[in-house]
Tab-separated table of C-alpha atoms in Angstrom:
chain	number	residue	atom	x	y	z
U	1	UNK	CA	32.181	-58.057	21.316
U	2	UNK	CA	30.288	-59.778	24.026
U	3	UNK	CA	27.275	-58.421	25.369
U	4	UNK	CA	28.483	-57.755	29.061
U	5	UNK	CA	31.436	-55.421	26.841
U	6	UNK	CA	28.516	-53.609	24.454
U	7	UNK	CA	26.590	-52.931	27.632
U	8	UNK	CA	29.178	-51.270	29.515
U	9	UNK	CA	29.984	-49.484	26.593
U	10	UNK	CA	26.406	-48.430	26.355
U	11	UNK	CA	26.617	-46.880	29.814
U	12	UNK	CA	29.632	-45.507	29.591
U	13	UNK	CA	28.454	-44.026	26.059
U	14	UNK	CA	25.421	-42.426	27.976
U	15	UNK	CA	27.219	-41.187	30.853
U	16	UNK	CA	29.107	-39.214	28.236
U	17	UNK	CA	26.439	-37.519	26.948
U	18	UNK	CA	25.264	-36.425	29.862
U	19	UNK	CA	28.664	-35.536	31.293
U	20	UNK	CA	28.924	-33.251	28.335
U	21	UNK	CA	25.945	-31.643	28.592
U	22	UNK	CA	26.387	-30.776	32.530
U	23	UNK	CA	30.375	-29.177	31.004
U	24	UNK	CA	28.442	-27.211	28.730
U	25	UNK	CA	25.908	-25.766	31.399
U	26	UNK	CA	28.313	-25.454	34.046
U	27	UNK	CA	30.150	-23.260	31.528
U	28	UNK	CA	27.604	-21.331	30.191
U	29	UNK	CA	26.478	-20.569	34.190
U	30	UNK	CA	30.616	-19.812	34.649
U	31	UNK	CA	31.001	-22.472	37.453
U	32	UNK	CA	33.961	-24.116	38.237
U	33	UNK	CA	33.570	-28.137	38.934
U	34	UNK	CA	35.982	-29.985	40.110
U	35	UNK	CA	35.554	-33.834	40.928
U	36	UNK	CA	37.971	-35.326	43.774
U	37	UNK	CA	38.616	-38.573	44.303
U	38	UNK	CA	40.775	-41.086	45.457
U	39	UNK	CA	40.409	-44.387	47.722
U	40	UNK	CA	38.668	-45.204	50.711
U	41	UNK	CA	40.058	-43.033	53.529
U	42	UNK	CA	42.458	-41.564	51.738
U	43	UNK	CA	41.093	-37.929	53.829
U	44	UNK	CA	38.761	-36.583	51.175
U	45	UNK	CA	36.144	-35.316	53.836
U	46	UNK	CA	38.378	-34.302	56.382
U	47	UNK	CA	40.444	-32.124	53.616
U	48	UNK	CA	37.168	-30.641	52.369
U	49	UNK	CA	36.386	-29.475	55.736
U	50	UNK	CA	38.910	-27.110	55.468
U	51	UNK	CA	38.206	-26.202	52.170
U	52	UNK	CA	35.180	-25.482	53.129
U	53	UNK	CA	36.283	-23.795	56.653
U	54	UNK	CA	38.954	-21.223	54.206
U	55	UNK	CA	37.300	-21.187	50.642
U	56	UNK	CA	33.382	-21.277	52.084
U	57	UNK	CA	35.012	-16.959	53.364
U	58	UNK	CA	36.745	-16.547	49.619
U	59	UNK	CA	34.660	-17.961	47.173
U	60	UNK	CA	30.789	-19.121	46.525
U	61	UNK	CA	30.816	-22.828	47.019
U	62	UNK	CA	28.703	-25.700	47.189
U	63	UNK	CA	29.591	-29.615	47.966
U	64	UNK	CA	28.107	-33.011	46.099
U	65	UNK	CA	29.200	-35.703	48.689
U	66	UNK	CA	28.853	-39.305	47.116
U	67	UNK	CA	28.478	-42.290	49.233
U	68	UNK	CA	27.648	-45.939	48.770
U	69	UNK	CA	25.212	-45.387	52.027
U	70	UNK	CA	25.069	-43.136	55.368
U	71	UNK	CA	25.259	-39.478	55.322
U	72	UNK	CA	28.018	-38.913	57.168
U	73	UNK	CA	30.403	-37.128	54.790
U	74	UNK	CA	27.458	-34.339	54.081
U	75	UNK	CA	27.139	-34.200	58.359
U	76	UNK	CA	30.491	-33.400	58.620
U	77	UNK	CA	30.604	-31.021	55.505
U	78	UNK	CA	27.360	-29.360	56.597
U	79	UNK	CA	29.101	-27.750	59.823
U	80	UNK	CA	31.059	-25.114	57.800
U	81	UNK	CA	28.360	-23.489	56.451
U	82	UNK	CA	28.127	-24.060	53.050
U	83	UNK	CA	25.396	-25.898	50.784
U	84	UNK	CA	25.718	-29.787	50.720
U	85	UNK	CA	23.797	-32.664	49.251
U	86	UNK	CA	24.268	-36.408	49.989
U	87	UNK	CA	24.625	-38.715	46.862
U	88	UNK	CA	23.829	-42.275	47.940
U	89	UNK	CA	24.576	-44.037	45.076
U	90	UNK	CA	22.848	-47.469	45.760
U	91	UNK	CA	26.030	-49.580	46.803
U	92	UNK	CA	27.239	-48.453	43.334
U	93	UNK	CA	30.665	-47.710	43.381
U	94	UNK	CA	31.473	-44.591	41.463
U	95	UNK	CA	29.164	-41.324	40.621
U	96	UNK	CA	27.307	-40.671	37.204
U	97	UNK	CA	27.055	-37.857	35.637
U	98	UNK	CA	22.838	-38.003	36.163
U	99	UNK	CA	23.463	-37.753	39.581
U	100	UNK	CA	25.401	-34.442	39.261
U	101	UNK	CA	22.956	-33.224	36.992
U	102	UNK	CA	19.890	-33.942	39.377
U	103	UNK	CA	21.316	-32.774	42.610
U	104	UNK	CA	23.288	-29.903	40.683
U	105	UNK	CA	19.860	-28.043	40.153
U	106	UNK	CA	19.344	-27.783	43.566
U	107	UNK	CA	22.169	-25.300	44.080
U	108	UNK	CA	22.160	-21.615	42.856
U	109	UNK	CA	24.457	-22.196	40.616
U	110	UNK	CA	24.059	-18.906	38.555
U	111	UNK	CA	25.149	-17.589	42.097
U	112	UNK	CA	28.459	-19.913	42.481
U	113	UNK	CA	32.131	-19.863	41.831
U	114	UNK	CA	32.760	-23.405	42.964
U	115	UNK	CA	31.374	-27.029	43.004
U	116	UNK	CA	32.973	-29.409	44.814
U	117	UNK	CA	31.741	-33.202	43.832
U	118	UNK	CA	33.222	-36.056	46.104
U	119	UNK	CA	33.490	-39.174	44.749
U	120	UNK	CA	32.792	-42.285	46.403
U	121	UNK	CA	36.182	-43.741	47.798
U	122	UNK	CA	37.815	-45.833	45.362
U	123	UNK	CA	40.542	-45.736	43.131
U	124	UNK	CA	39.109	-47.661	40.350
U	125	UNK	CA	36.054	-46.802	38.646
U	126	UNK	CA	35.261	-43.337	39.441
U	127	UNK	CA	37.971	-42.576	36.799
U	128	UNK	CA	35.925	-43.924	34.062
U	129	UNK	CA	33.155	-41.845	34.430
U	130	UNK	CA	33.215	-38.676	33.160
U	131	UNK	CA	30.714	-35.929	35.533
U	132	UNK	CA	31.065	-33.357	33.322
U	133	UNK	CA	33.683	-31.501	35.769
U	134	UNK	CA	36.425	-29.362	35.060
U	135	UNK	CA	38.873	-30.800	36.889
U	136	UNK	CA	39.737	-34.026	38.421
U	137	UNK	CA	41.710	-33.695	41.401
U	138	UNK	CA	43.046	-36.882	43.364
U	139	UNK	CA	43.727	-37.616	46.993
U	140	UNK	CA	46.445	-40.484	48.095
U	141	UNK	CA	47.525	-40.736	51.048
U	142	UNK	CA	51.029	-41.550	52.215
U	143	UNK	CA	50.093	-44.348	54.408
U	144	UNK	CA	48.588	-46.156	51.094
U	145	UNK	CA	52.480	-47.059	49.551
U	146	UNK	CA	54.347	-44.716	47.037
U	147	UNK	CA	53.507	-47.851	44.570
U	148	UNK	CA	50.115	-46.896	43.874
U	149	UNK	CA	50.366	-44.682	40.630
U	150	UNK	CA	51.135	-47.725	38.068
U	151	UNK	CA	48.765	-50.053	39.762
U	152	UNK	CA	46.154	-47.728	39.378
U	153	UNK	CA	47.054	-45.990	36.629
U	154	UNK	CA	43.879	-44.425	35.085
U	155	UNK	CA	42.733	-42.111	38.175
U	156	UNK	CA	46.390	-40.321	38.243
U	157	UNK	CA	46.566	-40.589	34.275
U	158	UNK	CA	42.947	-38.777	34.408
U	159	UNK	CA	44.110	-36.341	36.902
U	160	UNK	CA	45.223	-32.734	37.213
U	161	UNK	CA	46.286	-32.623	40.566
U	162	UNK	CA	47.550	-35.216	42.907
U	163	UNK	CA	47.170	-34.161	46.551
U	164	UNK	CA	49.605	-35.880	48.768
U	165	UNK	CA	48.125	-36.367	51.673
U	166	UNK	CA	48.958	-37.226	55.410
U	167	UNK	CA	52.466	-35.924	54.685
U	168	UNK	CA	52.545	-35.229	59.075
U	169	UNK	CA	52.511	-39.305	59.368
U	170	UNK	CA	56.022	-39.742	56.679
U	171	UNK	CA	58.269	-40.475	59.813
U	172	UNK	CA	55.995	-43.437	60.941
U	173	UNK	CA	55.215	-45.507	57.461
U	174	UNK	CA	57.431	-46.311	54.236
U	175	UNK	CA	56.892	-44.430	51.752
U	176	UNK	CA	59.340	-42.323	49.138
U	177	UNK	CA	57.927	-39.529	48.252
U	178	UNK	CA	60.159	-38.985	44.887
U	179	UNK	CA	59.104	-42.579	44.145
U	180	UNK	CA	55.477	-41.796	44.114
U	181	UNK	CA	55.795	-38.396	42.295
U	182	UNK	CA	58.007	-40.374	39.882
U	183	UNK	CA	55.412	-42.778	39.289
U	184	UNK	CA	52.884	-40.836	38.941
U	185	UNK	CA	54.793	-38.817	36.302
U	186	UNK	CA	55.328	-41.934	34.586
U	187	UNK	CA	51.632	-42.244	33.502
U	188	UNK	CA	51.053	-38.548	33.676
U	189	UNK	CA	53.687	-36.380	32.775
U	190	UNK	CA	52.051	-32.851	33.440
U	191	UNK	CA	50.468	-33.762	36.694
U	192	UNK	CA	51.019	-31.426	39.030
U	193	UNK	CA	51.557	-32.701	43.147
U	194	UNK	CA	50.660	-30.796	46.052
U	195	UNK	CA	51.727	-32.413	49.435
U	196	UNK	CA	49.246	-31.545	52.647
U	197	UNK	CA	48.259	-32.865	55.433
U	198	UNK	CA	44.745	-32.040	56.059
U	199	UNK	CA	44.421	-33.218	59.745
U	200	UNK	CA	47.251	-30.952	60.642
U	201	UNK	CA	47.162	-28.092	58.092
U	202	UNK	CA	50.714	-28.579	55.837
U	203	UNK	CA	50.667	-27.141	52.100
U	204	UNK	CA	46.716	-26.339	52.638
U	205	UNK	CA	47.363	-22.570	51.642
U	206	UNK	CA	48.806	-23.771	48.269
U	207	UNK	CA	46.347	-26.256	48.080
U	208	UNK	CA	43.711	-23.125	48.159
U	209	UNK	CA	45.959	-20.795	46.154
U	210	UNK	CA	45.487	-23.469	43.522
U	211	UNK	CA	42.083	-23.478	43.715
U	212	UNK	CA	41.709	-19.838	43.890
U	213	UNK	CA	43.698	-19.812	40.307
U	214	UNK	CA	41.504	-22.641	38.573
U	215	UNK	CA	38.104	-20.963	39.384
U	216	UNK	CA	39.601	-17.163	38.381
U	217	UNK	CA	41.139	-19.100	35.299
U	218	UNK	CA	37.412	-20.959	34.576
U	219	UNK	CA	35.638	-18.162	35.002
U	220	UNK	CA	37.925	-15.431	33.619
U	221	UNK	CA	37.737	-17.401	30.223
L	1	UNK	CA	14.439	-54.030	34.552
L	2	UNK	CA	16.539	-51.848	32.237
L	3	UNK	CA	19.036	-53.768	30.111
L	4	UNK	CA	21.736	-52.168	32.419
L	5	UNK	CA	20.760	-54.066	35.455
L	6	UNK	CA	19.581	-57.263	33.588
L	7	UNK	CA	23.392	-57.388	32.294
L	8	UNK	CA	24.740	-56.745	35.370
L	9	UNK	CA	22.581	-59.678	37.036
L	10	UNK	CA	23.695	-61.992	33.978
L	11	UNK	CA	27.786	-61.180	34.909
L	12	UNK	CA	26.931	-62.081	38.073
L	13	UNK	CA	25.181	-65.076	37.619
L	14	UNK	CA	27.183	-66.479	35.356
L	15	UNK	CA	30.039	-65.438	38.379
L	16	UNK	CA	27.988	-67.143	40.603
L	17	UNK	CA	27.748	-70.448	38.667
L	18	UNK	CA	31.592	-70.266	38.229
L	19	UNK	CA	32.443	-69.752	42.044
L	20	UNK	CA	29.898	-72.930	42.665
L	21	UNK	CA	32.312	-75.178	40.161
L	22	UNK	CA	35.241	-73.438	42.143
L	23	UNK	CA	33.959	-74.281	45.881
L	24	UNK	CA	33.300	-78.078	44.770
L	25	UNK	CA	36.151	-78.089	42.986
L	26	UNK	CA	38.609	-76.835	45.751
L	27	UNK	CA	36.225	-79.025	48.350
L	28	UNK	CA	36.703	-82.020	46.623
L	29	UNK	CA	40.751	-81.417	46.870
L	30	UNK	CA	40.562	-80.320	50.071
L	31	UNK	CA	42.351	-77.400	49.538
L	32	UNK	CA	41.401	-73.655	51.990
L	33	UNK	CA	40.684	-71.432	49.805
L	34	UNK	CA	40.572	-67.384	50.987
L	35	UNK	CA	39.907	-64.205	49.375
L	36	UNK	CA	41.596	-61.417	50.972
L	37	UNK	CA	40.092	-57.758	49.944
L	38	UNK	CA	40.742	-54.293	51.237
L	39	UNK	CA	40.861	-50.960	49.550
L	40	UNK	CA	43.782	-49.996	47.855
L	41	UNK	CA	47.313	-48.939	50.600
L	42	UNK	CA	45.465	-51.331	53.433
L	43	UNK	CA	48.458	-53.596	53.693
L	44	UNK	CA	47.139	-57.080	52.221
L	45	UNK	CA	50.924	-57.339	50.523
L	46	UNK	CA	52.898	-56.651	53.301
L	47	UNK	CA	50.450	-58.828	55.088
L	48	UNK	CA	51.143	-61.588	52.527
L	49	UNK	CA	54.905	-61.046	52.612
L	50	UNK	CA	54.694	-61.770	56.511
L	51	UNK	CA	52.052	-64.515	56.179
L	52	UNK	CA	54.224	-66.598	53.155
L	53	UNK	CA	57.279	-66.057	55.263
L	54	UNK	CA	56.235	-68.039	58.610
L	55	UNK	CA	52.678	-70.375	57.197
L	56	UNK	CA	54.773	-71.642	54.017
L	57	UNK	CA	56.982	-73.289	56.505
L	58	UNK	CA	53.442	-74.681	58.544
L	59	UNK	CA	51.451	-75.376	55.614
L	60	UNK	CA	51.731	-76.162	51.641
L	61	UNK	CA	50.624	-72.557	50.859
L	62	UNK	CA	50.340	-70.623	47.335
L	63	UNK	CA	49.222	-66.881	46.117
L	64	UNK	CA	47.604	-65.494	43.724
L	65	UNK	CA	47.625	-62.498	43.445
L	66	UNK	CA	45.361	-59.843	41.772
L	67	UNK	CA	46.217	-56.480	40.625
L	68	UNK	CA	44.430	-54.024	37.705
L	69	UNK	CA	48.274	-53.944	36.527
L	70	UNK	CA	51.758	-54.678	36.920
L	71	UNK	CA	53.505	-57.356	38.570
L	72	UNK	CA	54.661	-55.773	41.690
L	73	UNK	CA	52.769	-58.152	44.026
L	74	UNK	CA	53.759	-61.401	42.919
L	75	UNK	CA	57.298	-60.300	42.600
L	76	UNK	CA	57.161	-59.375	46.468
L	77	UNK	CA	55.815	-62.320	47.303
L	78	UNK	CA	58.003	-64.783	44.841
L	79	UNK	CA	60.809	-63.799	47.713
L	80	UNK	CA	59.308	-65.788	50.128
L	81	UNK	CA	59.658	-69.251	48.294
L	82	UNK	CA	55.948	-69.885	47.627
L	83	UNK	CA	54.124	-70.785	44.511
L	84	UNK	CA	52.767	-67.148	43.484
L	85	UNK	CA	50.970	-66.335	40.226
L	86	UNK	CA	49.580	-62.547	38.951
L	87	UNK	CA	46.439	-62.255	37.658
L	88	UNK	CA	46.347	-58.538	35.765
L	89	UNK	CA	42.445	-57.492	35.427
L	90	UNK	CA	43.510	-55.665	32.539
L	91	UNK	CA	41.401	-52.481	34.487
L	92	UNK	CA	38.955	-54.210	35.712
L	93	UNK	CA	37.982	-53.688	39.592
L	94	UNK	CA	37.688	-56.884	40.968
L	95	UNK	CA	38.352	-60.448	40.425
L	96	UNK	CA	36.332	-62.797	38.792
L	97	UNK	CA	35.843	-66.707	39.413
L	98	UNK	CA	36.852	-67.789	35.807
L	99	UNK	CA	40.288	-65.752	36.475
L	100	UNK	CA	40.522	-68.157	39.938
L	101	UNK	CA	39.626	-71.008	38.052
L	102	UNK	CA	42.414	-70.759	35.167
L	103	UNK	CA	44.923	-69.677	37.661
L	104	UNK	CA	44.511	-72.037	40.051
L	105	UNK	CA	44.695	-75.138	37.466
L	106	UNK	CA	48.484	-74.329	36.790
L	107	UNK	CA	49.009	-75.229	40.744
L	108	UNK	CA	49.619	-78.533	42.011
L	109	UNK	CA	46.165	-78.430	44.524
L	110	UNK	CA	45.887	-81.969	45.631
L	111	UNK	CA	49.067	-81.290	47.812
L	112	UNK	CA	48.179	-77.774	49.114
L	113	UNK	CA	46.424	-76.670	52.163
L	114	UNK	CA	46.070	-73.231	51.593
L	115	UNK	CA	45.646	-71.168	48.525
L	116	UNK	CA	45.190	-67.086	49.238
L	117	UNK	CA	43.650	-64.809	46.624
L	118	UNK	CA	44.529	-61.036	47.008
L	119	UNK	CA	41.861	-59.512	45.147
L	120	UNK	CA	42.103	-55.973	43.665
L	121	UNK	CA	42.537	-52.946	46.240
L	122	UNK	CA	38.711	-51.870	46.365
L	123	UNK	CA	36.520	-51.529	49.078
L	124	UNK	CA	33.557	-52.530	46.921
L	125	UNK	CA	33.277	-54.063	43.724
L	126	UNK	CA	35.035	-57.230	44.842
L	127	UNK	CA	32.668	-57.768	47.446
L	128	UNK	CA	30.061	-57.925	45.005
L	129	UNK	CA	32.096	-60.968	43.513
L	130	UNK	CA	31.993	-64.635	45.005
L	131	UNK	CA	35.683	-66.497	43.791
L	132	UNK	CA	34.381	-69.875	45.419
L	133	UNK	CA	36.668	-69.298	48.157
L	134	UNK	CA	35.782	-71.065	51.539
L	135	UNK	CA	36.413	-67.584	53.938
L	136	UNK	CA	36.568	-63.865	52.633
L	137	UNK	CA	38.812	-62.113	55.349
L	138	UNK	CA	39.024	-57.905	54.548
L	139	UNK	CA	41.747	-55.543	56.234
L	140	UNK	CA	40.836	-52.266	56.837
L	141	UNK	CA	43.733	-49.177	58.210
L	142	UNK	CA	43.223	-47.533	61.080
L	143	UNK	CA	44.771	-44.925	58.657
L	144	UNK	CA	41.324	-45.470	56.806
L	145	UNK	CA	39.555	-44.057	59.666
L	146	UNK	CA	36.470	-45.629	61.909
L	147	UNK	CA	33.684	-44.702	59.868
L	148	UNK	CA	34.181	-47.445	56.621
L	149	UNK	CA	32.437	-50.594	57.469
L	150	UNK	CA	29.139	-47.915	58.046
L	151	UNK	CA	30.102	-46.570	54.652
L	152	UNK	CA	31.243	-49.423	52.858
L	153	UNK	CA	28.946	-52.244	54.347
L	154	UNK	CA	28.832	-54.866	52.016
L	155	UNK	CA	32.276	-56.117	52.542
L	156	UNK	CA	32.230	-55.839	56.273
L	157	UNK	CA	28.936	-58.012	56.113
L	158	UNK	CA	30.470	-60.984	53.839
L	159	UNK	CA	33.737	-61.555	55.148
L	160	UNK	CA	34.436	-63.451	58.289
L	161	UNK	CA	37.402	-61.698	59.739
L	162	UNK	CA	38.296	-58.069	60.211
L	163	UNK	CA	41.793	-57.492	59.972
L	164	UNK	CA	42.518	-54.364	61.733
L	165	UNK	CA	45.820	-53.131	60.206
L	166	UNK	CA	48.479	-50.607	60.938
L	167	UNK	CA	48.297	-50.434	64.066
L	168	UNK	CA	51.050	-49.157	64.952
L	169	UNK	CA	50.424	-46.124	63.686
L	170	UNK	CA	46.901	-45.470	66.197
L	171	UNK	CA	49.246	-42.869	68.260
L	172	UNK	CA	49.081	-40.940	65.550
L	173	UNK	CA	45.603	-40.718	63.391
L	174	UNK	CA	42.390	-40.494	64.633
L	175	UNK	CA	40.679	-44.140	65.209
L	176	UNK	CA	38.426	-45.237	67.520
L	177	UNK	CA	39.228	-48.940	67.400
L	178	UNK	CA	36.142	-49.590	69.619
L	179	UNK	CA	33.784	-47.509	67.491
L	180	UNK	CA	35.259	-49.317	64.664
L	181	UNK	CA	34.541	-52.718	65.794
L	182	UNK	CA	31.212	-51.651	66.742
L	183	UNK	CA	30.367	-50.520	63.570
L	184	UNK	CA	31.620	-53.506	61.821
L	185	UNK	CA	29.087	-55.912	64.000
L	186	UNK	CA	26.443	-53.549	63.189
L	187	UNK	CA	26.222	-55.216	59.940
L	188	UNK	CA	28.060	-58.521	60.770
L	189	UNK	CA	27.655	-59.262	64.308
L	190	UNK	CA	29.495	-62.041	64.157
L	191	UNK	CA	32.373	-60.714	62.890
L	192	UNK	CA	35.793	-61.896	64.207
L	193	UNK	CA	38.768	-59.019	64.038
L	194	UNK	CA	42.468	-59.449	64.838
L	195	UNK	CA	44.646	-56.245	65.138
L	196	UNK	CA	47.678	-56.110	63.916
L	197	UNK	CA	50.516	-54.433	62.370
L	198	UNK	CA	51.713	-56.047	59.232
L	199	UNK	CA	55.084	-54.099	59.582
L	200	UNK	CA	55.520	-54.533	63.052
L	201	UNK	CA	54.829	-58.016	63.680
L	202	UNK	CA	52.115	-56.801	66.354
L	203	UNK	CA	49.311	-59.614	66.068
L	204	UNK	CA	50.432	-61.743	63.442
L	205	UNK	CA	50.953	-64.983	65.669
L	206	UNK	CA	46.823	-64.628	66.436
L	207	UNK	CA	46.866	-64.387	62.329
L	208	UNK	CA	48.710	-67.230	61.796
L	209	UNK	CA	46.859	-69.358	64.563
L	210	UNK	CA	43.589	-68.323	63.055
L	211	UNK	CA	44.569	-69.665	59.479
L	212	UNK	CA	45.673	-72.835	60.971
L	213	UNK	CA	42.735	-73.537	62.711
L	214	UNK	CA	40.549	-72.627	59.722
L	215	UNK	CA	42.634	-75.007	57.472
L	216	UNK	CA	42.626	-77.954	60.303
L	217	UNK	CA	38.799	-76.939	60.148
L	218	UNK	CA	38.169	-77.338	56.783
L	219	UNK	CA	40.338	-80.028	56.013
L	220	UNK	CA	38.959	-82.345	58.426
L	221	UNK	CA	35.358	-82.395	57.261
C-alpha cells in the first residue's frame, strides 16, 4: 500500500469516527440529519429555499450550507427565517464530519426536528465521507444527461433519494427520464426518485411529504 | 504541518514534476495539448462530439477522455473517426499527469496537432491538478447558474477560456450572462469566454477558430 493510499485511508478512517459519534448524538438528541448533495448547480440552494419557505412553518429546522468560499448559499437560505451557518471548507471539496460536529453545537438541537447539511457541489467526493447523517439525499438535474448514474456511481449507490430536478426544462434538453431512473436503479436498486422542479414548484409537496415521514419515522423510533 | 497536508503536498508534487516531463515532452513534439474541465452535465462530450466532427477534418486531432467509470465517452466520440482513448480513474476525482503520460504514448504525437483531455466532471479537484497541458479551457451551463466562478474560483482563475454552454436554453433558467462574466474576471481578468450551444451549433465556429489559432500559435514557436 503506498503511502498517498494509507493516508487517505487514515482520513477517511477518522472521518468515520467522528461521523459515528455525531449519528449517535444526533440520535440520542432525536434529530433528523439529512445530507444533500449533488453537483455544481444542480439547484440545491434554490430547492432548500423552499424547504425552508414550507418546512421552516411544519417542522423545527436548521441549515449547514458548505461552500468552497463566499457565503452566498447561507444569504439566500437566511431570508426564510430559519437558523443557518456557512461552512467554508478551505477550497476543499467535500464536508467532514468535524465540520458538522463544530458548527452543529451552535444550533439548539435538543430543540430541533430537522438538520439540513448542504454539501459542497460535486458529485464525487462528498459521497465518501460519511457526516454522521441519516440520510443522504441527492439532487441531479435534468439538464446534466440521464447518463450520469453509472459514471458516478457511488453518490446514487450511497443515496436514499434521488431528486430529479428541473423537470419544467424536459421539453428544451435530451434527457430520458426512464433511462436515468433505470440507471440509477442499476447501482441502487431501492432508491427511491422524486421528480421536482424547484424554480417552478412541481412534485415539491411530495418532496416535503417525504420529509415529513423520515423525521416522524427518526424520531418516532 | 499534519501528515494529512504534507501527503497531500507530496501527490501534488510529485503531479507537478510529472506535468513538467509532460509539457516538454508534448513541446518538444509540437503537439497542443488542452485540458477541458467542467462539473459533471456541463456539456464537454457533446462539445467534443461537435469539435471531433468539424477540427478532425482541419487538424490531426485525438481524445482522451477521462471518466471515474465506464466507457460512454470514448464510445461517443470513436463515431467521429478520431483517435480516442478512456482513461477510467477507477473513483478517483480528477486526472492525474502519469494517467496523460501512459495514455498519450499509445498515440502517434509527432503527427498530431491537437490532443484534448476531458478530465473528470468536477468543478474542483481537477483544477487542483496540472496534466502538462499547454491551455486549460472550463465550460460552465448557464443551467449551472451565475454564481459558480465566485463559488468555485480556482478553476475560473487557471483556465484561459470560459466556455459558456447551453445557451440555448437562457430563455428559460435564470442567468445573468453579464453577471456571470463579471464574476469570472473577478478572479481571472483576463479571461476569454465564447458562448455557445453545444447542441445547437450556436458559437461553435468562434470555438473552432479559437483552437486553430491557439494550435497555429503554439506550433509556430
Amino acid at each position: 500500500m503506498s503511502t498517498e493510499i494509507k493516508v487517505e485511508e487514515d482520513v477517511l478512517s477518522l472521518n468515520r469516527k467522528n461521523a459515528s459519534d455525531n449519528r449517535d448524538y444526533f440520535a440520542r438528541l432525536g434529530v433528523y440529519v439529512l445530507n444533500l448533495m449533488s453537483g455544481p448547480g444542480a439547484g440545491k440552494t434554490t430547492l432548500l429555499e423552499r424547504t425552508a419557505e414550507v418546512m421552516g412553518k411544519r417542522l423545527r429546522m436548521a441549515v449547514i450550507a458548505g461552500d468552497l468560499e463566499t457565503s452566498r448559499d447561507a444569504d439566500r437560505l437566511a431570508k426564510f427565517g430559519v437558523p443557518v451557518v456557512q461552512v467554508n471548507t478551505k477550497g476543499s471539496c467535500h464536508m467532514e464530519a468535524h465540520q458538522v460536529a463544530r458548527v452543529a453545537k451552535g444550533f439548539d438541537l435538543q430543540n430541533l426536528d430537522l438538520l439540513i447539511v448542504e454539501n459542497v457541489g460535486n458529485m464525487v467526493c462528498p459521497a465518501e465521507f460519511d457526516l454522521g447523517e441519516t440520510d443522504r439525499v441527492m439532487v441531479l438535474s435534468c439538464t446534466e444527461g440521464h447518463d450520469k448514474p453509472g459514471k458516478y456511481p457511488l453518490m446514487f449507490r450511497e443515496s436514499r433519494l434521488l431528486l430529479l430536478n428541473k423537470i419544467d426544462l424536459l421539453p428544451y434538453v435530451y434527457f430520458d427520464v426512464n433511462a436515468a431512473i433505470t440507471d440509477a436503479r442499476a447501482v441502487n436498486p431501492g432508491m427511491e426518485v422524486i421528480q421536482v422542479s424547484a424554480t417552478k414548484g412541481d412534485g415539491l409537496p411530495a418532496w416535503f411529504d417525504w420529509i415529513a415521514q423520515r423525521v416522524k419515522q427518526v424520531r418516532g423510533r
